Coordinates of C-alpha atoms in Angstrom, one line a residue:
X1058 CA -1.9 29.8 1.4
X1059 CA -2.4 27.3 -0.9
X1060 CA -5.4 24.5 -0.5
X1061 CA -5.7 21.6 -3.1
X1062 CA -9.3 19.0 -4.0
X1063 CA -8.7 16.4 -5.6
X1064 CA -11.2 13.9 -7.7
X1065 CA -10.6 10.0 -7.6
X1066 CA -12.0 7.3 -9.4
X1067 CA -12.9 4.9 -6.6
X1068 CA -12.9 1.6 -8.6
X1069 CA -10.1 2.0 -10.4
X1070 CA -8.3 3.5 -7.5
X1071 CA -7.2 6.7 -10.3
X1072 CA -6.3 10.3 -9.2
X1073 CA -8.6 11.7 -12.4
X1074 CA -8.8 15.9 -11.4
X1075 CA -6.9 18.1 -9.2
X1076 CA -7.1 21.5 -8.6
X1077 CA -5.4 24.3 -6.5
X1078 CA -6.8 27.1 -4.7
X1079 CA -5.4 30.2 -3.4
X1080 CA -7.1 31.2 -0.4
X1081 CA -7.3 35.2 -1.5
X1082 CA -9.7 33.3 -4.4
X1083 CA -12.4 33.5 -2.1
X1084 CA -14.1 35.3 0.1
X1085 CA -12.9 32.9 3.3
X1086 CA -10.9 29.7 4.3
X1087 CA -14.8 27.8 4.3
X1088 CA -15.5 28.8 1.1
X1089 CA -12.8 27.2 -0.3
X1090 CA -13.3 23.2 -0.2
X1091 CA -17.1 24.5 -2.3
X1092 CA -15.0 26.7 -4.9
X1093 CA -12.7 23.3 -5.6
X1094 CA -15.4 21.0 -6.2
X1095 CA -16.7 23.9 -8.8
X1096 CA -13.5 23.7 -10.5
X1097 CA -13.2 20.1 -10.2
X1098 CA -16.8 19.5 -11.7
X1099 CA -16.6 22.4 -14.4
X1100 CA -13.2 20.5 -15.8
X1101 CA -14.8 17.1 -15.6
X1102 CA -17.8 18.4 -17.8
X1103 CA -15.3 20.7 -19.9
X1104 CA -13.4 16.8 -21.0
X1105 CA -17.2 15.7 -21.4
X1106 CA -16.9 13.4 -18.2
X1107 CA -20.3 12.6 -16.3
X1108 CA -20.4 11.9 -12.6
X1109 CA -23.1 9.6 -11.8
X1110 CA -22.1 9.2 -8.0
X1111 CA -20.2 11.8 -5.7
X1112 CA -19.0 10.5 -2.2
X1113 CA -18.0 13.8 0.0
X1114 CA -17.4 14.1 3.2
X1115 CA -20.1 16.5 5.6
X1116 CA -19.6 19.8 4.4
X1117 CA -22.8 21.9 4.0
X1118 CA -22.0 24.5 1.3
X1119 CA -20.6 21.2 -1.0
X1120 CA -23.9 19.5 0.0
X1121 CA -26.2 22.2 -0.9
X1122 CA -24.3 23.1 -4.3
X1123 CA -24.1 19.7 -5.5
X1124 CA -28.0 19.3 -4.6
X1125 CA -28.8 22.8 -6.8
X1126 CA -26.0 22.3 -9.7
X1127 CA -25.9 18.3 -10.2
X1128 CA -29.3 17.1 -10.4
X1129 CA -28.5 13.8 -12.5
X1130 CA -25.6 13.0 -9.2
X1131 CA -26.5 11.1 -6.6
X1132 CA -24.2 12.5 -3.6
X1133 CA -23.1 10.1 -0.8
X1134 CA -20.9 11.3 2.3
X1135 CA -17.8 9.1 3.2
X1136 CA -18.9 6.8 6.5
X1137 CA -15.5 7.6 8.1
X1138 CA -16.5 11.5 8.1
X1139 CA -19.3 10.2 10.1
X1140 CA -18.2 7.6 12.2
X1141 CA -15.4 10.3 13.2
X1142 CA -17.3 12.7 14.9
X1143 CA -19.8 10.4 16.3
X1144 CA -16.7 8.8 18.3
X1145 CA -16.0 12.3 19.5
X1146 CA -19.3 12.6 21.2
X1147 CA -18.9 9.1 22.4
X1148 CA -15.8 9.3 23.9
X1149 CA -16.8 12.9 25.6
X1150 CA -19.9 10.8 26.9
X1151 CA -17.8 8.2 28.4
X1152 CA -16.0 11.1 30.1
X1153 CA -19.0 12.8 31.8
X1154 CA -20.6 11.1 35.5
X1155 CA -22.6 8.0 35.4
X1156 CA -21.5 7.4 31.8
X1157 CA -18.2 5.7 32.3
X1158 CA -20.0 2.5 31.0
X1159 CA -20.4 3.6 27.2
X1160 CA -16.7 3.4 26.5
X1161 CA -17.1 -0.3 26.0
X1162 CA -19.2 0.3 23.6
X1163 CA -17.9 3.2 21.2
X1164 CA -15.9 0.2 18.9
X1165 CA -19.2 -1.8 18.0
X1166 CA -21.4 1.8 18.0
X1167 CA -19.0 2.9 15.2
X1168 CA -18.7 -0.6 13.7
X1169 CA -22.1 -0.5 13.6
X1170 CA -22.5 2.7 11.6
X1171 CA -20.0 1.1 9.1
X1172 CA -22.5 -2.1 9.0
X1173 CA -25.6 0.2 8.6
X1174 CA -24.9 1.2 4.9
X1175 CA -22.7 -2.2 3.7
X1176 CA -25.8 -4.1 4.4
X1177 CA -28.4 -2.3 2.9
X1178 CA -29.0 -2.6 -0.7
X1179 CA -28.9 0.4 -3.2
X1180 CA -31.9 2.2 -3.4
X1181 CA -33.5 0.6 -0.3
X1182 CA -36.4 2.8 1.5
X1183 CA -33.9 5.2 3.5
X1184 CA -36.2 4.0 6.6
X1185 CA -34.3 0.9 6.8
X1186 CA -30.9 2.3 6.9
X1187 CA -32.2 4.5 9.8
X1188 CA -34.0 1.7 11.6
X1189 CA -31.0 -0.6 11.4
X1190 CA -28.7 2.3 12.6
X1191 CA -31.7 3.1 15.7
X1192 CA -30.9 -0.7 16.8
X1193 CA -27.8 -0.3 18.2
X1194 CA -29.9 1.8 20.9
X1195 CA -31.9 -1.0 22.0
X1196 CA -28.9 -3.6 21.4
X1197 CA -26.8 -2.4 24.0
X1198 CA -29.8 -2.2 26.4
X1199 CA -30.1 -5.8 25.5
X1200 CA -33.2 -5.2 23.5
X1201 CA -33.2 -7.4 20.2
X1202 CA -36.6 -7.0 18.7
X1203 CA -39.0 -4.5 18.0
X1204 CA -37.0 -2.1 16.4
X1205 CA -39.4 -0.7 13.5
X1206 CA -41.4 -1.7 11.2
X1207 CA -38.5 -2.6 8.2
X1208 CA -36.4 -3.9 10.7
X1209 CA -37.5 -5.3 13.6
X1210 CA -35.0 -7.3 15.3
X1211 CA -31.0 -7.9 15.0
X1212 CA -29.5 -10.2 13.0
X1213 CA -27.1 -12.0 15.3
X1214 CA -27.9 -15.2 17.0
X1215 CA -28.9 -16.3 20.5
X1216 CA -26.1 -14.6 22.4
X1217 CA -24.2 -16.4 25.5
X1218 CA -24.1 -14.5 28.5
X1219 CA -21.1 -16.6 29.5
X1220 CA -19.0 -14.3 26.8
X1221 CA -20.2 -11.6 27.4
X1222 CA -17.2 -8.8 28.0
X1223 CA -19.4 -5.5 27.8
X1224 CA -22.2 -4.8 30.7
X1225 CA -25.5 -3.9 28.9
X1226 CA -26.5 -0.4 29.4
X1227 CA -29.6 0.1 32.1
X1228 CA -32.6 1.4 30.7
X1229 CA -33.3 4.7 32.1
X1230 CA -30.0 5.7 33.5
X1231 CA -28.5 8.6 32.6
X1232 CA -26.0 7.2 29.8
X1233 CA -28.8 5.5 28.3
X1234 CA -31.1 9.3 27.8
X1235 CA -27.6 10.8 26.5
X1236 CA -26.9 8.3 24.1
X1237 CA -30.3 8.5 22.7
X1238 CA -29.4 12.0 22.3
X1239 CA -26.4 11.0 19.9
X1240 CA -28.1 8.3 18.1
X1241 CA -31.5 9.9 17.1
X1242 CA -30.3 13.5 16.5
X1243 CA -31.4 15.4 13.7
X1244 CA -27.8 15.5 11.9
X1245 CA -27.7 11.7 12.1
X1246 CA -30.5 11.6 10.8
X1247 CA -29.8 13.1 7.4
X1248 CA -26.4 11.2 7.4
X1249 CA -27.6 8.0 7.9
X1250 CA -29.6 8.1 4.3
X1251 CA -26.4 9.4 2.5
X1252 CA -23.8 7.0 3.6
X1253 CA -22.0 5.5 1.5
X1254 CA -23.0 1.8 0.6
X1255 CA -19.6 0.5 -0.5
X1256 CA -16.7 2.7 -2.2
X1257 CA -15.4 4.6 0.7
X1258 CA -12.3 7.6 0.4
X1259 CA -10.0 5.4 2.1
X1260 CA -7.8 5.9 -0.5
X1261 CA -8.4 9.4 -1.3
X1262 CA -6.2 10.0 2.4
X1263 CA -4.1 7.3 1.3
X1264 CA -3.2 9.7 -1.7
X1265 CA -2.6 12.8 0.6
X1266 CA 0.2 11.1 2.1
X1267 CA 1.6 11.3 -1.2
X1268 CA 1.5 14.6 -1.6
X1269 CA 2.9 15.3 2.0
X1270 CA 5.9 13.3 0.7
X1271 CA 6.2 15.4 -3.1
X1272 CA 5.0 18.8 -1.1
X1273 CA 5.9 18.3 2.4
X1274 CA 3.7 21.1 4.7
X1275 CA 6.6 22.6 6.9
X1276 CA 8.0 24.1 3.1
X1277 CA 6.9 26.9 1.2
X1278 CA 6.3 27.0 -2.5
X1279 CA 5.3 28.7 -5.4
X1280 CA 1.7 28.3 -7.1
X1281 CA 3.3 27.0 -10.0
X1282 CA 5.9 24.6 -8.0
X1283 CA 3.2 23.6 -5.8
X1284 CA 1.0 22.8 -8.6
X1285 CA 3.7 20.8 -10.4
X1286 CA 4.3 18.8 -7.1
X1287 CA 0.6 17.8 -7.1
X1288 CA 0.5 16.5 -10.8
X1289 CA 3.7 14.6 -10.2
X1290 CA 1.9 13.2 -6.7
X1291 CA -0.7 11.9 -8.8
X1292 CA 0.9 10.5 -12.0
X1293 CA 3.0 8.1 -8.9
X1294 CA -0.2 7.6 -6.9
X1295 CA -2.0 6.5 -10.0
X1296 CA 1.5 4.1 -11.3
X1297 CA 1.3 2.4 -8.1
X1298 CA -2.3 2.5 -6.6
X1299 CA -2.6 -1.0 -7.6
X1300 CA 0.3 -2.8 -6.7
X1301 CA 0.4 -6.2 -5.4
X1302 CA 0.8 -8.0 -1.7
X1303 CA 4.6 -8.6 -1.7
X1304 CA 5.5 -12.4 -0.6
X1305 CA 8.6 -13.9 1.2
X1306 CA 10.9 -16.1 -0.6
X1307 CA 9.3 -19.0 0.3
X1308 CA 6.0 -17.5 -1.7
X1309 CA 4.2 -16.3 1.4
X1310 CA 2.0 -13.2 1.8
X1311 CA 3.9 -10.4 4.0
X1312 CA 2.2 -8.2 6.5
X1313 CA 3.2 -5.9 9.3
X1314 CA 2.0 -4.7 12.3
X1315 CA 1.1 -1.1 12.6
X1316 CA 0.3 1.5 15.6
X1317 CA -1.7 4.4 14.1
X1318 CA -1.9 7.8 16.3
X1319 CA -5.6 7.3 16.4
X1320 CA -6.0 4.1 17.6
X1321 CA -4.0 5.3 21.0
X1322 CA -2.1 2.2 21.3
X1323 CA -3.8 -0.1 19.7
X1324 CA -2.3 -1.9 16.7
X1325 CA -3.4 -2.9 12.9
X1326 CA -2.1 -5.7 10.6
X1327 CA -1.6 -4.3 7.2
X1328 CA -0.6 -5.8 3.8
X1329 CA 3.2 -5.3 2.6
X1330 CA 2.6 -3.9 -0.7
X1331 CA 5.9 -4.3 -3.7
X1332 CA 7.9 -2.0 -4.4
X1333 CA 7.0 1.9 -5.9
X1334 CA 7.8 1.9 -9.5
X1335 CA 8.8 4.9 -11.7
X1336 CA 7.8 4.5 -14.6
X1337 CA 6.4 8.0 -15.3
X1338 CA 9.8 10.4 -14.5
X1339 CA 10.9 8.3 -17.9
X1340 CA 7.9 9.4 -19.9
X1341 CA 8.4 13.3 -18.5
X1342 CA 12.0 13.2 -19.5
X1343 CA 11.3 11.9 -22.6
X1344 CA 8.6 14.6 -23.2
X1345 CA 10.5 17.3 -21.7
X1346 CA 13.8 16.3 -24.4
X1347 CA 11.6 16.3 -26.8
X1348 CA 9.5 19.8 -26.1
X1349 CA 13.4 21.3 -25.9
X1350 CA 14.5 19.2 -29.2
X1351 CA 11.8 20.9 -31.0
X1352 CA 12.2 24.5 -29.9
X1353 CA 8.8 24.3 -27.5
X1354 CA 8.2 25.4 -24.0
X1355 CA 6.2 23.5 -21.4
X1356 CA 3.4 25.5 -20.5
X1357 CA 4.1 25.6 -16.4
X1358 CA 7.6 26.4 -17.4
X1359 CA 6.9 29.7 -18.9
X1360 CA 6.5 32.8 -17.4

């Protein structure tokens, strides 16, 4: 059992590390996602690369190591990580008696968390971020104002009860006490101050559908072959991370509908990107004829 981290470059959209694990490595399967970020760091410092900012997702033991081991790093944790689970819990809430009524309002409570971070400046007092996320508590009891002392009421306007198309939550009904629950709990709470405020790894998943396609799960592989499949998924995620919107002949910009699993029906209007180019299988020939011109062996060809 192979696992595999990976290390992007969020502004330039660049696959920069990747390393593979065997899962005998380490002592269990949840040690391993803390044993590739060692590896991934220790290269990074071995090429005398510093990271300034590292956006993870929730896991604990990558938490507490980066906290101990990169003191000059300041770690963030991926919103979608967040806003993931917390639409779990909302959606189990919606399921349970006399809380039918939240489940018109699990899209704008996870919009919301997306908002929280995206509108709060860098280095902001963390109490705003929370304060802003607590809102959305008192919002959808139709409470505007008096939600703390850095920020005390929403930002929308005057709001007409004429469009209204979700019923305001009753305050002291049972819905109301469990979402409190949700919204104020302790693992929110440390969350909430290390969400990310703008990069997010959107593209990081984007680049595990490449590998899928270069190391598709249902086969089996060698370390070595499945270690060459990952370099060659990142030299094509990294020659076509940034192409351009395709157009029509007439010069317009193309889009297509989409219906992810996740959205359970729902659709999404995304971009129609150009074509992949493949640029890079001419420069691996080209080294490859040359390495075998010259007598020399690559090294994950040798035994």
């Amino acid at each position: 059992m192979f696992g595999s981290y990976t290390l992007m470059d969020l502004e330039q959209n660049k696959v920069v590390e990747t390393q593979l694990v065997q899962s005998n490595e380490v002592r269990s399967s949840c040690h391993m996602e803390k044993e590739w970020l060692v590896r991934a760091v220790q290269s990074m410092e071995e090429n005398n690369v510093a990271i300034s900012q590292l956006i993870t997702d929730r896991h604990l033991q990558v938490a507490k190591w980066v906290r101990e081991n990169m003191p000059g790093t300041t770690h963030y944790i991926d919103v979608w990580h967040v806003a993931k689970g917390l639409k779990k819990k909302l959606v189990a809430l919606s399921k349970e008696k006399e809380c039918e009524n939240i489940g018109g309002w699990i899209k704008s409570i996870t919009n919301h968390l997306y908002w929280v971070p995206s509108s709060t400046p860098e280095g902001e007092d963390d109490n705003v971020k929370w304060e802003k996320w607590t809102s959305v508590y008192h919002h959808v009891q139709n409470i505007h104002v008096g939600h703390g002392d850095h920020y005390q009421q929403c930002e929308h306007g005057a709001l007409d009860p004429n469009d209204r198309q979700k019923r305001w939550l009753r305050p002291g009904t049972r819905v109301v006490e469990k979402l409190e629950g949700i919204i104020h709990s302790r693992q929110m709470k440390k969350d909430i101050r290390m969400l990310s405020p703008q990069l997010q790894t959107s593209s990081l998943e984007a680049y595990h559908s490449t590998i899928n396609h270069f190391a598709p799960k249902m086969n089996k592989f060698s370390y070595k072959g499945m270690q060459s499949r990952l370099i060659l998924a990142a030299l094509h995620f990294n020659e076509n991370s940034k192409r351009t919107q395709a157009t029509t002949k007439a010069n317009q910009l193309r889009y297509k509908i989409a219906f992810p699993k996740q959205k359970k029906g729902d659709y999404t209007v995304k971009k129609v990107k150009t074509q992949n180019t493949y640029g890079y299988v001419d420069t691996l020939l080209e080294e490859v004829t040359s390495r075998v011109q010259f007598g020399e062996v690559p090294p994950l060809l040798s035994s």
